[in-house]
GROMACS .gro file of C-alpha atoms in nm:
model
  253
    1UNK     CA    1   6.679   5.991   1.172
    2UNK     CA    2   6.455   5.939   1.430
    3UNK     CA    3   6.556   5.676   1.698
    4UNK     CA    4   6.247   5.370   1.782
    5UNK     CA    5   6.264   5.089   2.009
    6UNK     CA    6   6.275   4.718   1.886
    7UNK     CA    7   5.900   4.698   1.887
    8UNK     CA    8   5.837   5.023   1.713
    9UNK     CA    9   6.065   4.896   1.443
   10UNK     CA   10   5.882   4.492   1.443
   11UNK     CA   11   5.525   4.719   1.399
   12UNK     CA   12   5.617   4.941   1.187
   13UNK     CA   13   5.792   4.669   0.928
   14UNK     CA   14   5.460   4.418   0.986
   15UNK     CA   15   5.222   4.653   0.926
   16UNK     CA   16   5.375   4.708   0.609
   17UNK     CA   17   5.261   4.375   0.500
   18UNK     CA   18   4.940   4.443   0.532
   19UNK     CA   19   4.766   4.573   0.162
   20UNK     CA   20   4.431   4.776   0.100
   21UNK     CA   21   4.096   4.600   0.095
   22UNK     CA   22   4.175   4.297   0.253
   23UNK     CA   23   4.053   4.047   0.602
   24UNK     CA   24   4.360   4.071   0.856
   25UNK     CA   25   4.309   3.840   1.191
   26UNK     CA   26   4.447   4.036   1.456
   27UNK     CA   27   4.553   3.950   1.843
   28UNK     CA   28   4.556   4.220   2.040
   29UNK     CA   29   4.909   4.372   2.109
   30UNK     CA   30   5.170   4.368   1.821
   31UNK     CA   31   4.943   4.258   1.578
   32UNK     CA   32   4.687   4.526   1.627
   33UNK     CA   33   4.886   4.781   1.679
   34UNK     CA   34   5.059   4.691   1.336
   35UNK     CA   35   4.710   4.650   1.192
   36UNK     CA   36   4.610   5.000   1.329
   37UNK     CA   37   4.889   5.190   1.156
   38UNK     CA   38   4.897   4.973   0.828
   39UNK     CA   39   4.524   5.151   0.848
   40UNK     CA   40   4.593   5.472   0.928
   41UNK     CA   41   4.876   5.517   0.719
   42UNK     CA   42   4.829   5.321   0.383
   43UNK     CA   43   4.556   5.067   0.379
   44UNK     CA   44   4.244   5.269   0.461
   45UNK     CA   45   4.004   4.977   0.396
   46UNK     CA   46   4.156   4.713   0.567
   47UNK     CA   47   3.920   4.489   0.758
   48UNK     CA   48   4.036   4.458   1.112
   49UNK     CA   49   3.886   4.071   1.284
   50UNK     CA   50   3.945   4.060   1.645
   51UNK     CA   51   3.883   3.691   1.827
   52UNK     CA   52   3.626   3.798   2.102
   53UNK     CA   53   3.401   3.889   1.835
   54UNK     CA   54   3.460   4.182   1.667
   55UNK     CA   55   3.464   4.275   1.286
   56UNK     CA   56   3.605   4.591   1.124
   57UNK     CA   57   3.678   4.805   1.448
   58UNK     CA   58   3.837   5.154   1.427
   59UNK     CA   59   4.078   5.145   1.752
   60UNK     CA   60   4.108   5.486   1.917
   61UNK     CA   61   4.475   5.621   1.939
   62UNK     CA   62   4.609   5.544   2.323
   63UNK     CA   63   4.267   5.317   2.345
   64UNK     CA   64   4.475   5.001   2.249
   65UNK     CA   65   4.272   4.696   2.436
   66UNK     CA   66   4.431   4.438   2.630
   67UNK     CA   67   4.176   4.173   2.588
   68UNK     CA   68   3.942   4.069   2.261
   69UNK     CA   69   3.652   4.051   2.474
   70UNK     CA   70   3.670   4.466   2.618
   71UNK     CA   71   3.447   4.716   2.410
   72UNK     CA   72   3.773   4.913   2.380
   73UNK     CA   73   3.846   4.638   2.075
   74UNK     CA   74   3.452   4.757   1.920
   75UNK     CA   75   3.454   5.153   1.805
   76UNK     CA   76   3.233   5.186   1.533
   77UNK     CA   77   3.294   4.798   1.430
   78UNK     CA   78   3.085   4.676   1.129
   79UNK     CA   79   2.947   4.343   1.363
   80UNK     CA   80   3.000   4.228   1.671
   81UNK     CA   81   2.920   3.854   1.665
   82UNK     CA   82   3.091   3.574   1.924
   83UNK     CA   83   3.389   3.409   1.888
   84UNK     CA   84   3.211   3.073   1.756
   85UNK     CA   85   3.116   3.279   1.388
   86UNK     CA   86   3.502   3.474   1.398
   87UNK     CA   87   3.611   3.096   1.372
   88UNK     CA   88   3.352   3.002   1.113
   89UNK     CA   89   3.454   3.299   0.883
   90UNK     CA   90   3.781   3.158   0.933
   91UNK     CA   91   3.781   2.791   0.825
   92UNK     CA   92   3.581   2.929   0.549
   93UNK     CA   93   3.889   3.138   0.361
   94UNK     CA   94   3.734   3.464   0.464
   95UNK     CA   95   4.044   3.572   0.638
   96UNK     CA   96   4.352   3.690   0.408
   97UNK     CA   97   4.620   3.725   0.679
   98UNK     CA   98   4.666   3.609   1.064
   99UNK     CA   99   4.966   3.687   1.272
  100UNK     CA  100   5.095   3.456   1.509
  101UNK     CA  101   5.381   3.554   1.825
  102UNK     CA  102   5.560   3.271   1.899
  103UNK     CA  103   5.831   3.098   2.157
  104UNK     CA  104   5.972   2.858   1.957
  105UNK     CA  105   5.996   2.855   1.585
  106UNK     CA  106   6.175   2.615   1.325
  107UNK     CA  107   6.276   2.657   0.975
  108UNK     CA  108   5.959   2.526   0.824
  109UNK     CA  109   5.759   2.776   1.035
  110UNK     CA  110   5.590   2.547   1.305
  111UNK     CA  111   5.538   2.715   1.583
  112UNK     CA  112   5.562   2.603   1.966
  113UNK     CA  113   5.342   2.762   2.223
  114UNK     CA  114   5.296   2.517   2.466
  115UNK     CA  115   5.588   2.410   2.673
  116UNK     CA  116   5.980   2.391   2.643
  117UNK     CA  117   6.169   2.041   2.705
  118UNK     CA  118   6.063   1.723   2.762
  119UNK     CA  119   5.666   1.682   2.789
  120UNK     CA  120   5.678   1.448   3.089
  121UNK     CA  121   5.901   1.746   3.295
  122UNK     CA  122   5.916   2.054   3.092
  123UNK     CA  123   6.151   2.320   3.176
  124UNK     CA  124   5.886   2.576   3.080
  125UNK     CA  125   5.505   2.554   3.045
  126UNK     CA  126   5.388   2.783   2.816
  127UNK     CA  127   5.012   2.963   2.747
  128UNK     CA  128   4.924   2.705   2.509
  129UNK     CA  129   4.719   2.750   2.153
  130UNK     CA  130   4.422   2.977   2.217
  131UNK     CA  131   4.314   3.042   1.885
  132UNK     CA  132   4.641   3.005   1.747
  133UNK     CA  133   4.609   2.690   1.578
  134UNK     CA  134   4.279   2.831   1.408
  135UNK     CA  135   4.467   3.073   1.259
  136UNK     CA  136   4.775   2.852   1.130
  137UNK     CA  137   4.519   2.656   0.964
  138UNK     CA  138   4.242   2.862   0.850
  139UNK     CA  139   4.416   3.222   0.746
  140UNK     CA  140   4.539   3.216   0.388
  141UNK     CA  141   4.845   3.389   0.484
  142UNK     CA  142   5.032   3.379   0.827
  143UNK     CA  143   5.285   3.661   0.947
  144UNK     CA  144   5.516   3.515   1.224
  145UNK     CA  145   5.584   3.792   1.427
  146UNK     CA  146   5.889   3.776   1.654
  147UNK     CA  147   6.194   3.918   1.879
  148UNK     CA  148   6.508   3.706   1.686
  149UNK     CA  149   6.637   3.512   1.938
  150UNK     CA  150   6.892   3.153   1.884
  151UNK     CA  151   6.651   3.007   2.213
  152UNK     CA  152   6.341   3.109   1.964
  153UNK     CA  153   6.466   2.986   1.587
  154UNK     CA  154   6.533   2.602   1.670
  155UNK     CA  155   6.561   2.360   1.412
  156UNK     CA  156   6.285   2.162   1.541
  157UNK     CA  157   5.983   2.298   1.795
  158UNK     CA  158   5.968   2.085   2.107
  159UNK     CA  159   5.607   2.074   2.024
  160UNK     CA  160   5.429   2.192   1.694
  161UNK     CA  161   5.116   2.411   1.875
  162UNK     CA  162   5.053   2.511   1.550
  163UNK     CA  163   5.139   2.382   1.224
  164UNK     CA  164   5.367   2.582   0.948
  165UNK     CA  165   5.459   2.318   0.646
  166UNK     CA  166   5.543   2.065   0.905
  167UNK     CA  167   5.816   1.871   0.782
  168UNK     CA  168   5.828   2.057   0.466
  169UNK     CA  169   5.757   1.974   0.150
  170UNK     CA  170   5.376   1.878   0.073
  171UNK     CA  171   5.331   1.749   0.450
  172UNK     CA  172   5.075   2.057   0.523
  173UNK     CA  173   4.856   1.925   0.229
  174UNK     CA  174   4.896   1.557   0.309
  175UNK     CA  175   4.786   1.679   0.629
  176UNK     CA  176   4.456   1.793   0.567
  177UNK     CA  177   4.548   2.150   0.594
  178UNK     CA  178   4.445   2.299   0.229
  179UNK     CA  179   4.494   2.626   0.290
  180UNK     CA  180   4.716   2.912   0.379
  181UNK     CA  181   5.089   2.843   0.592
  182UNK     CA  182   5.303   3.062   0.670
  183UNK     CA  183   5.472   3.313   0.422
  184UNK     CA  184   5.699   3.514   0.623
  185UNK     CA  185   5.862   3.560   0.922
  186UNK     CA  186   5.966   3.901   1.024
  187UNK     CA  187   6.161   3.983   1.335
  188UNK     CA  188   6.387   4.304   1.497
  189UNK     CA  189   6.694   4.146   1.287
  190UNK     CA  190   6.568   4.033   0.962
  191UNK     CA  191   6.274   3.907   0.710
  192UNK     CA  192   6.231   3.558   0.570
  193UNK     CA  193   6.017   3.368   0.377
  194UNK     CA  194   5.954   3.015   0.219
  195UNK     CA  195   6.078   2.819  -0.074
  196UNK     CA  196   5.795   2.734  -0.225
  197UNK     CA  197   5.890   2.362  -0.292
  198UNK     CA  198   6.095   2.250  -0.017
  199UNK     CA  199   5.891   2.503   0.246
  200UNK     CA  200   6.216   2.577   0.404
  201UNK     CA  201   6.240   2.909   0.525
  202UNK     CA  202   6.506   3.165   0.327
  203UNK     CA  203   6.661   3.475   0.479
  204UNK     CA  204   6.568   3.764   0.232
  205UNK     CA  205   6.595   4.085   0.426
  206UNK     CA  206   6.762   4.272   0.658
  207UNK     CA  207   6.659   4.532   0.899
  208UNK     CA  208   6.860   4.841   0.910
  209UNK     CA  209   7.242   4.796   1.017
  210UNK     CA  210   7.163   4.442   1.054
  211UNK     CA  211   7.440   4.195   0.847
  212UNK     CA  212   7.413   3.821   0.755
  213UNK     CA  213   7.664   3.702   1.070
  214UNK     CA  214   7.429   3.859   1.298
  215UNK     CA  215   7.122   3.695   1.190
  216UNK     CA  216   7.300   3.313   1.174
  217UNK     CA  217   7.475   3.405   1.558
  218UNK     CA  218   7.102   3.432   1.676
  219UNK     CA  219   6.933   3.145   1.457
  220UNK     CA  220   6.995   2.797   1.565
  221UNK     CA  221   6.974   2.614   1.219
  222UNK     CA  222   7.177   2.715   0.901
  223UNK     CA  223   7.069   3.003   0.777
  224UNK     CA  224   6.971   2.959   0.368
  225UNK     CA  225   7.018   3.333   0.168
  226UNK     CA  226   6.806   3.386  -0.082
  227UNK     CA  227   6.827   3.743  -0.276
  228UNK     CA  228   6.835   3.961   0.029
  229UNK     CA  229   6.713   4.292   0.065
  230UNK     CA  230   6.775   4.607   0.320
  231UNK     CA  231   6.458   4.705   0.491
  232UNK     CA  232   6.355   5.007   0.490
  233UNK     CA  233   6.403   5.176   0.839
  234UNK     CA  234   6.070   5.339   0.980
  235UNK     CA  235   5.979   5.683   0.910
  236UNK     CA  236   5.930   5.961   1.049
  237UNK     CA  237   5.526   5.992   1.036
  238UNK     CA  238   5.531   5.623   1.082
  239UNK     CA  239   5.708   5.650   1.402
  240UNK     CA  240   5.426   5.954   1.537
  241UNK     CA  241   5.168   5.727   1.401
  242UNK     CA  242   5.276   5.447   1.636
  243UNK     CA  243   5.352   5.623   1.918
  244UNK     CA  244   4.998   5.826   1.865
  245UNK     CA  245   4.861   5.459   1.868
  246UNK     CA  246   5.044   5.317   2.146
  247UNK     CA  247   5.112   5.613   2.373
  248UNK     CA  248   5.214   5.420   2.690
  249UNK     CA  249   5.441   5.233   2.501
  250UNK     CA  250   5.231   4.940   2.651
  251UNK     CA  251   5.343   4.683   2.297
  252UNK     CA  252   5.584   4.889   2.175
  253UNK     CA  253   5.857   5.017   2.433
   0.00000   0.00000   0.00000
């Protein structure tokens, strides 16, 4: 079996939640690369939405764009618009998935982008929302995207930058926020997802080699088991495809 990095493996097991024929809202790094290959490899007709602008790109292998806004992101795109209609679309369901990196996350899947610590003298300021919130809000399904790390799985965000189910429950709804939240959360170490009354989240897969104990050592809230699962490692052509993607290893290294 071929050997891949951390990241290879994180892109390789997102992008296989990404289906045929549907609206995926994709940041540039992880997320497009994922989006790329789930493309190339098994969802030809995928709709790829890119925040500076850009609808249903086709990125060129080892073309990967750093920023929305270069024309690198626009290769034979179906509309290039602004970022003001890219939001629009959004808060009007058009957009079936959004991923979402994150620094902090807790176990009902709000996620904490802005700073770390007290908000009078944080430890560590952070870049903030961008469109992140947008997509918490708007998408009708949200992949959390992650390293696992016990400094990143907290059992409550220092701040919620953008909201999963809140305090669990029917909070999101009471909120205002009628559609989408997070479904899953998919990192180097394992999968979860959500009960779907209490929102909390529920360990139900692995990654390869990757047992239980590990996953609670790096989580820092009790880890709840649902009917777990061993992910499938990467493939072979999966692996080229990536690495034909994302020669530089510039996201995935």
């Amino acid at each position: 079996m071929t050997a891949w990095t951390t990241q290879e493996l994180i892109a390789v097991s997102a992008s296989r939640l990404l289906a045929d024929d549907k609206v995926v809202f994709a940041g540039v790094g992880m997320p497009l690369v994922a989006s790329v290959l789930a493309k190339r490899l098994h969802a030809p007709n995928l709709t790829i939405v890119l925040e500076g602008g850009i609808v249903g790109p086709r990125i060129r292998p080892g073309q990967l764009p750093v920023s929305t806004n270069e024309m690198r992101c626009a290769p034979d795109a179906a509309m290039l618009t602004d970022i003001t209609d890219i939001f629009l679309l959004a808060q009007r369901g058009y957009y079936d998935y959004g991923f979402l990196g994150t620094a902090q996350v807790d176990q009902f899947g709000n996620i904490n982008t802005s700073f770390i610590g007290h908000p009078d003298a944080p430890k560590v300021r952070l870049p903030g929302t961008g469109g992140a919130n947008d997509i918490a809000t708007s998408c009708n399904e949200v992949f959390i995207v992650t390293t696992h790390e016990r400094r990143r799985f907290v059992e409550t965000v220092d701040f919620v930058t953008s909201p999963g189910w809140l305090g669990g429950g029917d909070q999101r709804r009471e909120a205002g926020l009628p559609l989408g939240g997070p479904s899953t959360v998919l990192t180097d170490l394992a999968r979860f997802t959500f009960d779907p009354q209490s929102r909390r989240m529920v360990l139900t897969g692995l990654q390869p080699g990757v047992d239980v104990d590990t996953v609670q050592d790096n989580t820092g809230f009790e880890v709840i088991c649902g009917e777990i699962s061993e992910l499938e490692p990467p493939k072979d052509r999966e692996l080229s495809v990536v690495r034909a993607i994302d020669p530089d290893r510039a996201f995935t290294g």
